[in-house]
Amino acid sequence: MRILVVGKGGREHALVRALSESPGKPELFCFPGSDAIFELAKPVAADGLESLVAWMKANAIDLCVAGEESYLVKGEGLANLCGKNGIPCWGPPKESAQLEASKEFAKEFLVRNGIPTARGVATDTLEEAVAAIGGVYPTVLKFDGLAAGKGVAVCPDEASALDFLDDVFTQRRFGAGRVLVEQCLVGPEVSIFAAIIDDQYLIFTPARDYKRANDGDLGPNTGGMGAVASRQLISQELLSLIEKEIVQPTVGGLRAEGLPYRGFLYFGLMLTETGPQVIEYNCRFGDPECQAVMPLVEGDLAAFCLAGAKGELREDLIRFSDGWSVCVILASAGYPDSSRNGDKISGLEKIAGARVYHSGTRRTADGGWETHGGRVLAVVSGGDTRDEAVSKAHAAADLVTFDGLQRRRDIGILNF
Ligand code: AMP
Ligand code: GLY
């Protein structure tokens, strides 16, 4: 089997690694990929969506796996183009990927399908947004488009709201687009991932992302500074409630509205006092949750995704281990406002008993590694208990050094 994975970060490194461990030993390709990914998957000579799909066709690719979201909604859409060319794709077509690409589309879908979510109003101007906020703080403001994780502001007061609205409507920092003004929900967050295949689904191991830059969950929002995953993260009762009130109506809504879906769907949930509510959908796996979850997946992920892309849910092909998995992110100087490239990474060779996924690194001329991005490495370890996974992951992360390294010491420990 020949599989092409689209993406270049730690999530794709974890996906490629999990696919490479599938018993059928698939031949792997990655676009655009990274130096670390290219140790497991071959690079692809393409320079955009059209040429990528043409390359897949010419090279007899059996399955395309969408790691990241951007190609799903670019141009004609990755899955749409794959479909036209007869290439099975694990990832939804453009129309369905609006669930991630447009916050307004997602909000309307949620409301139409009676799925619990925060109240929200779409606005076109700064004045409309201020009126929609109505002086109630904290409030949540969301740019209605893909904004590389920077499009959401939880605003404690008017000054911070005006700052964000100025960024969006005056500076046009994310380009043209509306702003969704949303009720601020309170509670712990949990990330639920489901493989959705038409009207069928399989829920993967739940995870929690540590989004803030600093210990104690303080500081600015980031792409994610670490994650913990386990079946035991939430109770069976809560998972059943999430399945009944959120996952099933989502799958039903997609079907009823004629939105085809074969791929991972990420439910970003907040566990409020009145029950779980959806804060966002993403049409892909989470990063860094993927790095924590993949080591818990046993069996044949490659065959599972191929069957899924062809419309068949093969639950018999994969299993989830019972233990815990903890992923610690090492980030470069300046992250999340900026990042620093070129800092030499040491200590990787000392790591044993943990997996290292590369989020943003580059090979150096002497065969070592240097930083090349904001999030640099994900160090992941597992254990039968949460404590064991936490100590192993942090101990392994302690072995890696580079100038300007930033990391959180409470990943897996802080329970919120
Ligand atoms: P998103 O980019 O949609 O994942 O949002 C980023 C973060 O903003 C989420 O992980 C939450 O911590 C926070 N957030 C988003 N929507 C809400 C909401 N309605 N109430 C409170 N916090 C929210
Ligand atoms: N971990 C958050 C995300 O992947 O969007």
Tab-separated table of C-alpha atoms in Angstrom, residues 233-399:
chain	number	residue	atom	x	y	z
A	233	LEU	CA	-9.348	10.945	31.550
A	234	ILE	CA	-13.138	11.196	31.746
A	235	SER	CA	-15.746	8.846	33.206
A	236	GLN	CA	-17.641	6.335	31.093
A	237	GLU	CA	-20.888	8.173	31.950
A	238	LEU	CA	-19.508	11.452	30.656
A	239	LEU	CA	-18.166	9.838	27.498
A	240	SER	CA	-21.575	8.245	26.869
A	241	LEU	CA	-23.248	11.637	27.348
A	242	ILE	CA	-20.791	13.230	24.889
A	243	GLU	CA	-21.473	10.443	22.416
A	244	LYS	CA	-25.254	10.846	22.711
A	245	GLU	CA	-25.526	14.643	22.854
A	246	ILE	CA	-22.628	15.649	20.643
A	247	VAL	CA	-21.041	12.935	18.483
A	248	GLN	CA	-24.242	11.231	17.278
A	249	PRO	CA	-26.121	14.447	16.424
A	250	THR	CA	-23.020	15.696	14.585
A	251	VAL	CA	-22.818	12.541	12.483
A	252	GLY	CA	-26.591	12.690	11.933
A	253	GLY	CA	-26.417	16.378	11.007
A	254	LEU	CA	-23.661	15.794	8.453
A	255	ARG	CA	-25.766	13.076	6.822
A	256	ALA	CA	-29.009	15.051	6.914
A	257	GLU	CA	-27.356	18.141	5.444
A	258	GLY	CA	-25.617	16.246	2.668
A	259	LEU	CA	-22.119	16.913	3.997
A	260	PRO	CA	-19.961	13.863	3.192
A	261	TYR	CA	-17.362	13.004	5.817
A	262	ARG	CA	-14.630	10.392	5.936
A	263	GLY	CA	-11.798	11.292	8.252
A	264	PHE	CA	-10.981	12.416	11.775
A	265	LEU	CA	-13.245	14.972	13.368
A	266	TYR	CA	-12.004	16.791	16.447
A	267	PHE	CA	-14.585	17.986	18.975
A	268	GLY	CA	-13.162	20.720	21.221
A	269	LEU	CA	-15.434	20.555	24.251
A	270	MET	CA	-15.915	22.484	27.447
A	271	LEU	CA	-17.307	20.543	30.391
A	272	THR	CA	-19.591	23.165	31.887
A	273	GLU	CA	-21.804	22.863	34.952
A	274	THR	CA	-24.765	22.244	32.677
A	275	GLY	CA	-22.998	19.589	30.617
A	276	PRO	CA	-20.499	19.261	27.776
A	277	GLN	CA	-20.679	21.944	25.068
A	278	VAL	CA	-18.868	22.263	21.735
A	279	ILE	CA	-16.438	25.159	21.467
A	280	GLU	CA	-15.036	24.134	18.105
A	281	TYR	CA	-14.792	21.470	15.450
A	282	ASN	CA	-11.556	20.715	13.629
A	283	CYS	CA	-11.556	18.484	10.557
A	284	ARG	CA	-8.349	16.682	11.529
A	285	PHE	CA	-6.571	15.299	14.546
A	286	GLY	CA	-5.286	17.723	17.201
A	287	ASP	CA	-1.681	18.802	17.537
A	288	PRO	CA	-0.237	17.939	20.110
A	289	GLU	CA	-3.069	15.555	21.067
A	290	CYS	CA	-2.202	13.307	18.122
A	291	GLN	CA	1.314	12.820	19.474
A	292	ALA	CA	-0.168	11.670	22.812
A	293	VAL	CA	-2.944	9.496	21.339
A	294	MET	CA	-1.095	7.664	18.523
A	295	PRO	CA	1.159	5.612	20.845
A	296	LEU	CA	-2.049	4.255	22.446
A	297	VAL	CA	-3.386	3.000	19.102
A	298	GLU	CA	-2.618	-0.635	18.386
A	299	GLY	CA	-3.337	-2.672	15.296
A	300	ASP	CA	-3.388	-1.573	11.685
A	301	LEU	CA	-4.021	2.165	11.378
A	302	ALA	CA	-3.093	2.162	7.680
A	303	ALA	CA	-5.680	-0.472	6.786
A	304	PHE	CA	-8.232	1.241	9.059
A	305	CYS	CA	-7.824	4.604	7.280
A	306	LEU	CA	-7.858	3.012	3.827
A	307	ALA	CA	-11.057	1.079	4.591
A	308	GLY	CA	-12.539	4.269	6.087
A	309	ALA	CA	-11.641	6.370	3.049
A	310	LYS	CA	-13.465	3.758	0.959
A	311	GLY	CA	-16.541	3.937	3.199
A	312	GLU	CA	-16.100	0.998	5.521
A	313	LEU	CA	-15.676	1.252	9.305
A	314	ARG	CA	-13.336	-1.588	10.308
A	315	GLU	CA	-13.362	-1.404	14.112
A	316	ASP	CA	-11.673	-4.785	14.224
A	317	LEU	CA	-8.466	-3.322	12.785
A	318	ILE	CA	-7.489	-1.080	15.711
A	319	ARG	CA	-7.550	-1.140	19.524
A	320	PHE	CA	-6.732	1.453	22.161
A	321	SER	CA	-4.500	0.589	25.091
A	322	ASP	CA	-5.805	1.290	28.562
A	323	GLY	CA	-2.904	3.268	29.965
A	324	TRP	CA	-1.899	6.913	29.980
A	325	SER	CA	0.175	8.901	27.539
A	326	VAL	CA	1.807	12.277	28.180
A	327	CYS	CA	3.273	14.595	25.561
A	328	VAL	CA	5.598	17.443	26.553
A	329	ILE	CA	6.277	20.126	23.938
A	330	LEU	CA	9.660	21.846	23.770
A	331	ALA	CA	9.296	25.260	22.138
A	332	SER	CA	11.863	27.717	20.817
A	333	ALA	CA	12.760	31.177	22.134
A	334	GLY	CA	10.019	33.742	21.637
A	335	TYR	CA	7.140	31.278	21.156
A	336	PRO	CA	4.187	31.921	20.808
A	337	ASP	CA	4.698	35.543	19.640
A	338	SER	CA	7.621	34.551	17.430
A	339	SER	CA	10.024	31.655	17.089
A	340	ARG	CA	13.758	31.237	16.673
A	341	ASN	CA	15.429	29.015	14.121
A	342	GLY	CA	18.941	27.634	14.152
A	343	ASP	CA	19.452	26.755	17.826
A	344	LYS	CA	21.377	23.492	18.008
A	345	ILE	CA	19.491	20.664	19.730
A	346	SER	CA	21.424	18.324	22.056
A	347	GLY	CA	20.601	15.203	24.008
A	348	LEU	CA	18.154	13.458	21.662
A	349	GLU	CA	20.394	10.390	21.536
A	350	LYS	CA	20.121	9.970	25.328
A	351	ILE	CA	16.362	9.417	25.219
A	352	ALA	CA	15.145	5.875	25.815
A	353	GLY	CA	11.656	4.715	26.695
A	354	ALA	CA	9.992	7.755	25.115
A	355	ARG	CA	9.032	8.756	21.604
A	356	VAL	CA	10.185	11.993	20.078
A	357	TYR	CA	8.156	13.623	17.320
A	358	HIS	CA	9.588	16.607	15.486
A	359	SER	CA	7.298	19.621	15.179
A	360	GLY	CA	9.797	22.182	13.920
A	361	THR	CA	13.370	21.011	13.390
A	362	ARG	CA	15.908	20.876	10.601
A	363	ARG	CA	18.953	18.742	9.946
A	364	THR	CA	22.293	20.482	10.396
A	365	ALA	CA	25.278	19.997	8.100
A	366	ASP	CA	26.950	17.783	10.730
A	367	GLY	CA	23.974	15.424	10.865
A	368	GLY	CA	22.456	16.837	14.065
A	369	TRP	CA	19.226	18.819	14.537
A	370	GLU	CA	18.424	22.495	15.038
A	371	THR	CA	15.258	24.411	15.866
A	372	HIS	CA	13.115	25.408	12.912
A	373	GLY	CA	9.794	26.719	14.183
A	374	GLY	CA	7.880	27.682	17.322
A	375	ARG	CA	7.025	24.252	18.621
A	376	VAL	CA	10.177	22.189	18.140
A	377	LEU	CA	9.793	18.713	19.621
A	378	ALA	CA	7.145	16.572	21.290
A	379	VAL	CA	8.471	14.091	23.853
A	380	VAL	CA	5.910	11.386	24.593
A	381	SER	CA	5.856	8.571	27.083
A	382	GLY	CA	3.256	6.163	28.377
A	383	GLY	CA	2.524	4.234	31.526
A	384	ASP	CA	-0.096	2.113	33.264
A	385	THR	CA	-0.775	5.027	35.591
A	386	ARG	CA	-0.902	8.751	35.022
A	387	ASP	CA	2.016	9.298	37.449
A	388	GLU	CA	4.198	6.841	35.578
A	389	ALA	CA	3.505	8.453	32.196
A	390	VAL	CA	4.103	11.926	33.653
A	391	SER	CA	7.456	11.042	35.245
A	392	LYS	CA	8.720	9.191	32.187
A	393	ALA	CA	7.754	11.949	29.753
A	394	HIS	CA	9.244	14.749	31.866
A	395	ALA	CA	12.411	12.757	32.613
A	396	ALA	CA	12.912	12.178	28.887
A	397	ALA	CA	12.203	15.842	28.108
A	398	ASP	CA	14.849	16.832	30.700
A	399	LEU	CA	17.519	15.206	28.525
